[in-house]
Amino acid sequence: MEAQTFSSGFRSNSTIPSTKIPLERVSITPAPRRLSLRLQHSISSQRVLSTGRLVCKNSSERVKPNVVIGEEDDSKAVVKRKKLAVFVSGGGSNFRSIHEACVRGSVNGDVVVLVTNKEGCGGAKYARDKGIPVILFPRIREEPDGLSPKDLVTFLGRFGVDFILLAGYLKLIPVELIRAYPRSILNIHPSLLPAFGGKGYYGMKVHKAVIASGARYSGPTIHFVDEHYDTGRILAQRVVPVLASDTAEDLAARVLKEEHQLYIEVTAALCEERISWREDGVPLIRSKDNPKDYY
Ligand SMILES: Nc1nc2c(c(=O)[nH]1)N[C@@H](CN(C=O)c1ccc(C(=O)N[C@@H](CCC(=O)O)C(=O)O)cc1)CN2
Ligand SMILES: NCC(=O)N[C@@H]1O[C@H](COP(=O)([O-])[O-])[C@@H](O)[C@H]1O
């Protein structure tokens, strides 16, 4: 199933030549199974005005009902199914894990768009295979077709994105996006923040630093994203042992296994609106089984 890559050049499988298309001319009219982008764009004066219709199929899974959350007084609250954007730079195993959880119904949401700075990465390939649109961000010298922060915010808004999940995305999220999605952007980091976080701490570099430090425990952290690397409010963590014989690869594999489970658990809570904020600003997850319990 062919999906589309969105960039300032807006390459598509339509016969319209790839060119810059002013965003104000792109309207996304979501339909039950298909996103249809009606493009009306005027290109440079010496070229004709053309309109075209590009049909962009989203993933093929059937439309699932909103989830019903029981309330203490037995009234039932219907929680709208959420639209998710996932940001990756590499293999995308967390992205795949979250997408599979959405498809099987474990998460009350759908991944409606993938954002990457590496158009050829494994996560982008998976997205295309599943019919999930791919957005290239940011615009850099090596990727001149990448979107600007302002255009990215506009695009995500037109996809109706509710929450943004960073999953191995290696670029700084700009303040424009953070302001557009307050308390709505999560990141997963492969250490127990605040330890071993910040600029320069990503991928295997994190696990190498943990082992070199002699730390006896490590594990994934999921946190809300603010303007700086890894300093946002911590929402969830899991702990794994660091063994004396561990290589960085051994530790990475142990942590990654917990990441997959933790990100699904947290994304499910996010999409069921079970995240609360304590008066001191600490975010908490309301237990699904015992609504009076938070953790
Ligand atoms: N505004 C924010 N943006 C991002 C955050 C965040 O918390 N706030 N988290 C990162 C993910 N991350 C750790 O979890 C992280 C990613 C990358 C780096 C880093 O040092 N990157 C290098 C460039 C690496 C590359 O391009 O290959 C750098 O900036 O020099 C640190 C932490 C995602 N964005
Ligand atoms: N600081 C950010 C960072 O290091 N993120 C880490 O990148 C990996 C991505 O794996 P994936 O592409 O298979 O999900 C994950 O281990 C994630 O915690």
Short mmCIF file of C-alpha atoms and ligand atoms in Angstrom, two decimals:
data_model
loop_
_atom_site.label_atom_id
_atom_site.label_comp_id
_atom_site.label_asym_id
_atom_site.label_seq_id
_atom_site.Cartn_x
_atom_site.Cartn_y
_atom_site.Cartn_z
CA MET A 1 0.00 0.00 0.00
CA GLU A 2 1.54 3.25 -1.14
CA ALA A 3 1.71 6.12 1.32
CA GLN A 4 2.88 9.66 0.78
CA THR A 5 5.92 11.59 1.92
CA PHE A 6 5.17 15.18 2.85
CA SER A 7 7.85 17.78 2.54
CA SER A 8 8.14 21.30 1.29
CA GLY A 9 8.62 19.70 -2.11
CA PHE A 10 5.55 17.56 -1.45
CA ARG A 11 6.50 14.55 -3.58
CA SER A 12 3.46 12.44 -4.36
CA ASN A 13 2.34 9.66 -6.65
CA SER A 14 0.05 12.03 -8.53
CA THR A 15 1.01 13.33 -11.96
CA ILE A 16 1.44 16.82 -10.48
CA PRO A 17 5.12 17.73 -10.68
CA SER A 18 6.79 17.83 -7.31
CA THR A 19 6.88 21.47 -6.27
CA LYS A 20 6.40 23.74 -3.27
CA ILE A 21 2.72 23.83 -2.39
CA PRO A 22 1.56 26.68 -0.13
CA LEU A 23 0.14 25.02 2.97
CA GLU A 24 -2.90 27.26 2.95
CA ARG A 25 -3.90 25.42 -0.23
CA VAL A 26 -3.70 21.98 1.34
CA SER A 27 -6.88 20.83 3.02
CA ILE A 28 -7.05 17.37 4.51
CA THR A 29 -10.58 15.97 4.52
CA PRO A 30 -10.36 12.82 6.62
CA ALA A 31 -12.69 10.06 5.53
CA PRO A 32 -13.30 6.74 7.38
CA ARG A 33 -10.50 4.96 5.62
CA ARG A 34 -8.79 7.38 3.37
CA LEU A 35 -7.26 10.83 3.64
CA SER A 36 -7.89 12.78 0.48
CA LEU A 37 -5.73 15.79 -0.09
CA ARG A 38 -7.33 18.18 -2.52
CA LEU A 39 -4.44 20.18 -3.86
CA GLN A 40 -4.95 23.54 -5.43
CA HIS A 41 -1.68 25.17 -5.98
CA SER A 42 -0.38 27.88 -8.13
CA ILE A 43 3.22 27.37 -8.97
CA SER A 44 5.61 29.97 -10.38
CA SER A 45 4.03 32.40 -12.84
CA GLN A 46 5.40 30.73 -15.96
CA ARG A 47 3.75 27.46 -14.93
CA VAL A 48 0.08 26.71 -15.06
CA LEU A 49 -2.30 26.64 -12.15
CA SER A 50 -3.20 23.06 -11.62
CA THR A 51 -5.46 21.26 -9.27
CA GLY A 52 -5.29 17.63 -8.56
CA ARG A 53 -6.61 15.08 -6.22
CA LEU A 54 -4.17 12.93 -4.33
CA VAL A 55 -5.68 10.10 -2.40
CA CYS A 56 -3.55 9.10 0.53
CA LYS A 57 -4.67 5.87 2.14
CA ASN A 58 -4.16 5.63 5.84
CA SER A 59 -3.51 2.25 7.42
CA SER A 60 -5.92 -0.48 6.45
CA GLU A 61 -7.10 -1.49 9.89
CA ARG A 62 -10.82 -1.13 10.47
CA VAL A 63 -12.10 1.98 12.25
CA LYS A 64 -12.35 1.13 15.93
CA PRO A 65 -14.95 2.54 18.34
CA ASN A 66 -14.08 5.09 20.98
CA VAL A 67 -13.29 3.51 24.31
CA VAL A 68 -15.88 3.74 27.11
CA ILE A 69 -14.46 4.55 30.53
CA GLY A 70 -16.46 3.54 33.59
CA GLU A 71 -17.01 6.29 36.14
CA GLU A 72 -17.38 5.83 39.90
CA ASP A 73 -21.11 6.48 39.67
CA ASP A 74 -21.38 3.86 36.92
CA SER A 75 -22.08 6.53 34.32
CA LYS A 76 -20.18 5.79 31.17
CA ALA A 77 -17.91 8.40 29.59
CA VAL A 78 -17.03 7.94 25.94
CA VAL A 79 -13.43 9.02 25.34
CA LYS A 80 -12.68 10.15 21.78
CA ARG A 81 -10.17 7.97 19.98
CA LYS A 82 -6.94 9.94 19.80
CA LYS A 83 -4.78 10.78 16.78
CA LEU A 84 -1.06 10.24 17.29
CA ALA A 85 2.04 11.56 15.54
CA VAL A 86 5.22 9.53 16.13
CA PHE A 87 8.70 10.99 15.56
CA VAL A 88 11.61 8.65 14.76
CA SER A 89 15.17 8.85 13.40
CA GLY A 90 16.11 5.16 13.28
CA GLY A 91 14.78 1.61 13.26
CA GLY A 92 11.52 2.54 14.92
CA SER A 93 10.89 -0.54 17.09
CA ASN A 94 9.02 1.59 19.64
CA PHE A 95 6.94 3.09 16.81
CA ARG A 96 6.11 -0.38 15.46
CA SER A 97 5.21 -1.56 18.94
CA ILE A 98 2.86 1.40 19.49
CA HIS A 99 1.29 1.04 16.04
CA GLU A 100 0.63 -2.67 16.62
CA ALA A 101 -0.95 -1.85 20.00
CA CYS A 102 -3.26 0.67 18.28
CA VAL A 103 -4.23 -1.85 15.60
CA ARG A 104 -5.03 -4.62 18.09
CA GLY A 105 -7.05 -2.22 20.25
CA SER A 106 -4.75 -2.04 23.29
CA VAL A 107 -4.43 1.72 22.72
CA ASN A 108 -7.46 4.00 22.12
CA GLY A 109 -5.66 5.78 19.32
CA ASP A 110 -4.26 5.65 15.80
CA VAL A 111 -0.90 6.70 14.42
CA VAL A 112 -2.02 9.11 11.69
CA VAL A 113 1.39 10.45 10.66
CA LEU A 114 5.08 9.65 11.08
CA VAL A 115 7.69 12.42 11.31
CA THR A 116 11.37 11.77 10.66
CA ASN A 117 14.62 13.59 9.87
CA LYS A 118 15.88 10.50 8.01
CA GLU A 119 13.60 9.71 5.08
CA GLY A 120 15.23 6.30 4.51
CA CYS A 121 15.21 5.09 8.13
CA GLY A 122 13.55 1.86 9.23
CA GLY A 123 10.69 3.66 10.92
CA ALA A 124 9.81 5.55 7.73
CA LYS A 125 9.94 2.35 5.69
CA TYR A 126 7.57 0.64 8.14
CA ALA A 127 5.20 3.63 8.01
CA ARG A 128 5.08 3.54 4.20
CA ASP A 129 4.43 -0.21 4.26
CA LYS A 130 1.47 0.42 6.58
CA GLY A 131 0.09 3.32 4.55
CA ILE A 132 0.95 5.91 7.21
CA PRO A 133 1.91 9.33 5.76
CA VAL A 134 5.53 10.39 6.38
CA ILE A 135 6.59 13.99 7.10
CA LEU A 136 10.21 15.09 6.73
CA PHE A 137 11.37 17.43 9.49
CA PRO A 138 13.40 19.58 10.01
CA ARG A 139 14.61 21.39 6.88
CA ILE A 140 18.41 21.21 6.88
CA ARG A 141 21.09 21.55 4.20
CA GLU A 142 21.19 17.80 3.68
CA GLU A 143 17.39 17.61 3.61
CA PRO A 144 16.21 20.83 1.90
CA ASP A 145 12.76 19.29 1.42
CA GLY A 146 12.18 19.15 5.18
CA LEU A 147 9.41 21.27 6.67
CA SER A 148 9.93 24.41 8.73
CA PRO A 149 8.66 24.39 12.34
CA LYS A 150 5.69 26.59 11.36
CA ASP A 151 4.73 24.31 8.48
CA LEU A 152 5.11 21.24 10.71
CA VAL A 153 2.67 22.70 13.24
CA THR A 154 0.23 23.47 10.41
CA PHE A 155 0.52 19.97 8.93
CA LEU A 156 0.05 18.22 12.28
CA GLY A 157 -2.99 20.38 12.94
CA ARG A 158 -4.52 19.39 9.62
CA PHE A 159 -3.99 15.74 10.47
CA GLY A 160 -5.91 16.46 13.71
CA VAL A 161 -3.02 15.23 15.87
CA ASP A 162 -3.84 15.09 19.59
CA PHE A 163 -0.52 13.80 20.96
CA ILE A 164 3.08 13.58 19.76
CA LEU A 165 5.29 10.63 20.75
CA LEU A 166 9.06 10.89 20.25
CA ALA A 167 10.61 7.44 19.84
CA GLY A 168 14.29 7.59 19.01
CA TYR A 169 14.01 11.03 17.38
CA LEU A 170 17.42 12.67 17.58
CA LYS A 171 16.74 16.33 16.86
CA LEU A 172 15.67 19.11 19.23
CA ILE A 173 11.91 19.74 19.11
CA PRO A 174 11.44 23.47 18.47
CA VAL A 175 9.60 25.76 20.84
CA GLU A 176 6.91 26.40 18.18
CA LEU A 177 5.82 22.77 18.41
CA ILE A 178 6.06 22.67 22.21
CA ARG A 179 3.84 25.75 22.48
CA ALA A 180 1.35 24.31 19.97
CA TYR A 181 1.10 21.03 21.95
CA PRO A 182 1.30 21.88 25.66
CA ARG A 183 1.52 18.81 27.95
CA SER A 184 0.97 16.72 24.80
CA ILE A 185 4.46 15.67 23.68
CA LEU A 186 6.15 12.61 25.23
CA ASN A 187 9.63 11.22 24.78
CA ILE A 188 11.17 7.91 25.78
CA HIS A 189 14.78 7.95 26.97
CA PRO A 190 16.82 4.78 27.68
CA SER A 191 18.08 5.70 31.15
CA LEU A 192 16.67 6.61 34.56
CA LEU A 193 16.53 10.39 34.11
CA PRO A 194 17.81 12.75 35.27
CA ALA A 195 20.86 10.51 35.11
CA PHE A 196 22.57 10.05 31.75
CA GLY A 197 20.41 12.53 29.84
CA GLY A 198 20.88 15.73 27.88
CA LYS A 199 22.79 16.72 24.76
CA GLY A 200 25.05 13.92 23.57
CA TYR A 201 23.15 11.21 25.44
CA TYR A 202 21.30 9.08 22.86
CA GLY A 203 21.27 5.49 21.67
CA MET A 204 24.25 3.34 22.63
CA LYS A 205 26.07 6.36 24.08
CA VAL A 206 23.63 6.23 26.99
CA HIS A 207 24.18 2.54 27.76
CA LYS A 208 27.97 2.86 27.45
CA ALA A 209 27.92 5.74 29.97
CA VAL A 210 25.71 3.76 32.38
CA ILE A 211 28.06 0.75 32.33
CA ALA A 212 31.17 2.92 32.63
CA SER A 213 29.67 4.64 35.68
CA GLY A 214 29.25 1.38 37.61
CA ALA A 215 25.50 2.02 38.07
CA ARG A 216 23.73 -1.17 39.19
CA TYR A 217 20.35 -0.20 37.76
CA SER A 218 19.09 1.43 34.61
CA GLY A 219 15.83 1.51 32.67
CA PRO A 220 13.59 3.63 30.43
CA THR A 221 12.07 6.98 31.33
CA ILE A 222 9.01 8.51 29.63
CA HIS A 223 8.73 12.25 30.15
CA PHE A 224 6.92 15.26 28.81
CA VAL A 225 8.99 17.32 26.43
CA ASP A 226 10.08 20.88 27.14
CA GLU A 227 12.51 23.18 25.30
CA HIS A 228 15.63 21.33 26.45
CA TYR A 229 16.81 17.74 25.98
CA ASP A 230 15.45 15.35 28.67
CA THR A 231 14.49 17.96 31.29
CA GLY A 232 10.70 17.69 31.01
CA ARG A 233 8.45 16.30 33.75
CA ILE A 234 8.95 12.58 34.32
CA LEU A 235 5.77 10.51 33.86
CA ALA A 236 6.92 6.88 34.08
CA GLN A 237 10.00 4.73 34.60
CA ARG A 238 10.91 1.07 34.78
CA VAL A 239 14.02 -0.42 36.41
CA VAL A 240 16.28 -3.15 35.07
CA PRO A 241 19.48 -4.51 36.62
CA VAL A 242 22.89 -3.74 35.15
CA LEU A 243 24.89 -6.98 35.35
CA ALA A 244 28.64 -7.09 35.93
CA SER A 245 29.08 -8.96 32.65
CA ASP A 246 26.90 -6.63 30.59
CA THR A 247 28.07 -5.13 27.34
CA ALA A 248 26.31 -1.95 26.16
CA GLU A 249 24.41 -4.12 23.69
CA ASP A 250 23.24 -6.48 26.47
CA LEU A 251 21.96 -3.56 28.50
CA ALA A 252 20.38 -1.87 25.47
CA ALA A 253 18.39 -5.01 24.67
CA ARG A 254 17.18 -5.37 28.27
CA VAL A 255 16.11 -1.71 28.44
CA LEU A 256 14.48 -1.75 24.98
CA LYS A 257 12.26 -4.68 25.96
CA GLU A 258 10.95 -2.62 28.90
CA GLU A 259 10.61 0.46 26.68
CA HIS A 260 8.17 -1.29 24.38
CA GLN A 261 5.92 -2.36 27.25
CA LEU A 262 6.16 0.96 29.10
CA TYR A 263 5.40 3.12 26.05
CA ILE A 264 2.30 1.07 25.25
CA GLU A 265 1.11 1.31 28.87
CA VAL A 266 1.68 5.07 28.99
CA THR A 267 0.21 5.75 25.54
CA ALA A 268 -2.89 3.76 26.53
CA ALA A 269 -3.27 5.95 29.64
CA LEU A 270 -2.74 9.10 27.55
CA CYS A 271 -5.39 8.09 25.01
CA GLU A 272 -7.86 7.16 27.78
CA GLU A 273 -7.32 10.57 29.42
CA ARG A 274 -5.92 8.96 32.60
CA ILE A 275 -3.09 11.47 33.05
CA SER A 276 -3.48 13.94 35.93
CA TRP A 277 -1.23 16.73 37.15
CA ARG A 278 -0.43 17.07 40.86
CA GLU A 279 -0.50 20.58 42.29
CA ASP A 280 3.32 20.62 42.36
CA GLY A 281 3.40 19.95 38.62
CA VAL A 282 4.20 16.24 38.73
CA PRO A 283 2.17 14.23 36.17
CA LEU A 284 0.53 11.02 37.42
CA ILE A 285 -1.19 8.07 35.75
CA ARG A 286 -4.60 7.01 37.07
CA SER A 287 -4.84 3.27 37.45
CA LYS A 288 -7.27 1.66 35.00
CA ASP A 289 -8.18 -1.14 37.45
CA ASN A 290 -8.48 1.07 40.55
CA PRO A 291 -9.54 4.60 39.47
CA LYS A 292 -8.79 5.92 42.96
CA ASP A 293 -5.12 4.90 42.62
CA TYR A 294 -2.45 6.99 40.92
CA TYR A 295 1.21 6.17 40.17
N1 LIG B 1 12.89 19.94 22.95
C1 LIG B 1 13.22 18.64 23.08
N2 LIG B 1 13.57 17.93 22.00
C2 LIG B 1 13.89 16.60 22.12
C3 LIG B 1 13.92 15.99 23.38
C4 LIG B 1 13.55 16.78 24.53
O1 LIG B 1 13.51 16.28 25.68
N3 LIG B 1 13.20 18.09 24.33
N4 LIG B 1 14.30 14.65 23.51
C5 LIG B 1 15.09 14.14 22.39
C6 LIG B 1 15.41 12.68 22.49
N5 LIG B 1 16.70 12.56 23.20
C7 LIG B 1 16.71 11.90 24.40
O2 LIG B 1 15.74 11.30 24.85
C8 LIG B 1 17.88 13.10 22.66
C9 LIG B 1 18.09 13.03 21.29
C10 LIG B 1 19.25 13.57 20.73
C11 LIG B 1 20.22 14.16 21.56
C12 LIG B 1 21.45 14.75 20.94
O3 LIG B 1 22.41 15.05 21.64
N6 LIG B 1 21.41 14.93 19.60
C13 LIG B 1 22.57 15.44 18.87
C14 LIG B 1 22.39 15.20 17.37
C15 LIG B 1 22.35 13.69 17.09
C16 LIG B 1 22.21 13.40 15.59
O4 LIG B 1 21.74 14.29 14.85
O5 LIG B 1 22.59 12.28 15.20
C17 LIG B 1 22.73 16.94 19.09
O6 LIG B 1 21.72 17.65 19.29
O7 LIG B 1 23.89 17.36 18.99
C18 LIG B 1 20.03 14.19 22.91
C19 LIG B 1 18.88 13.65 23.49
C20 LIG B 1 14.42 14.45 21.06
N7 LIG B 1 14.18 15.88 21.00
N1 LIG B 2 17.85 10.10 23.78
C1 LIG B 2 16.95 9.49 22.84
C2 LIG B 2 17.25 8.02 22.72
O1 LIG B 2 18.38 7.59 22.90
N2 LIG B 2 16.20 7.25 22.42
C3 LIG B 2 16.36 5.84 22.30
O2 LIG B 2 16.57 5.50 20.94
C4 LIG B 2 16.14 4.13 20.78
C5 LIG B 2 15.24 4.09 19.57
O3 LIG B 2 14.98 2.75 19.28
P1 LIG B 2 13.81 2.42 18.21
O4 LIG B 2 14.06 3.29 17.01
O5 LIG B 2 14.01 0.95 17.94
O6 LIG B 2 12.50 2.72 18.88
C6 LIG B 2 15.37 3.75 22.06
O7 LIG B 2 16.18 2.94 22.90
C7 LIG B 2 15.12 5.08 22.71
O8 LIG B 2 15.03 5.02 24.13
#
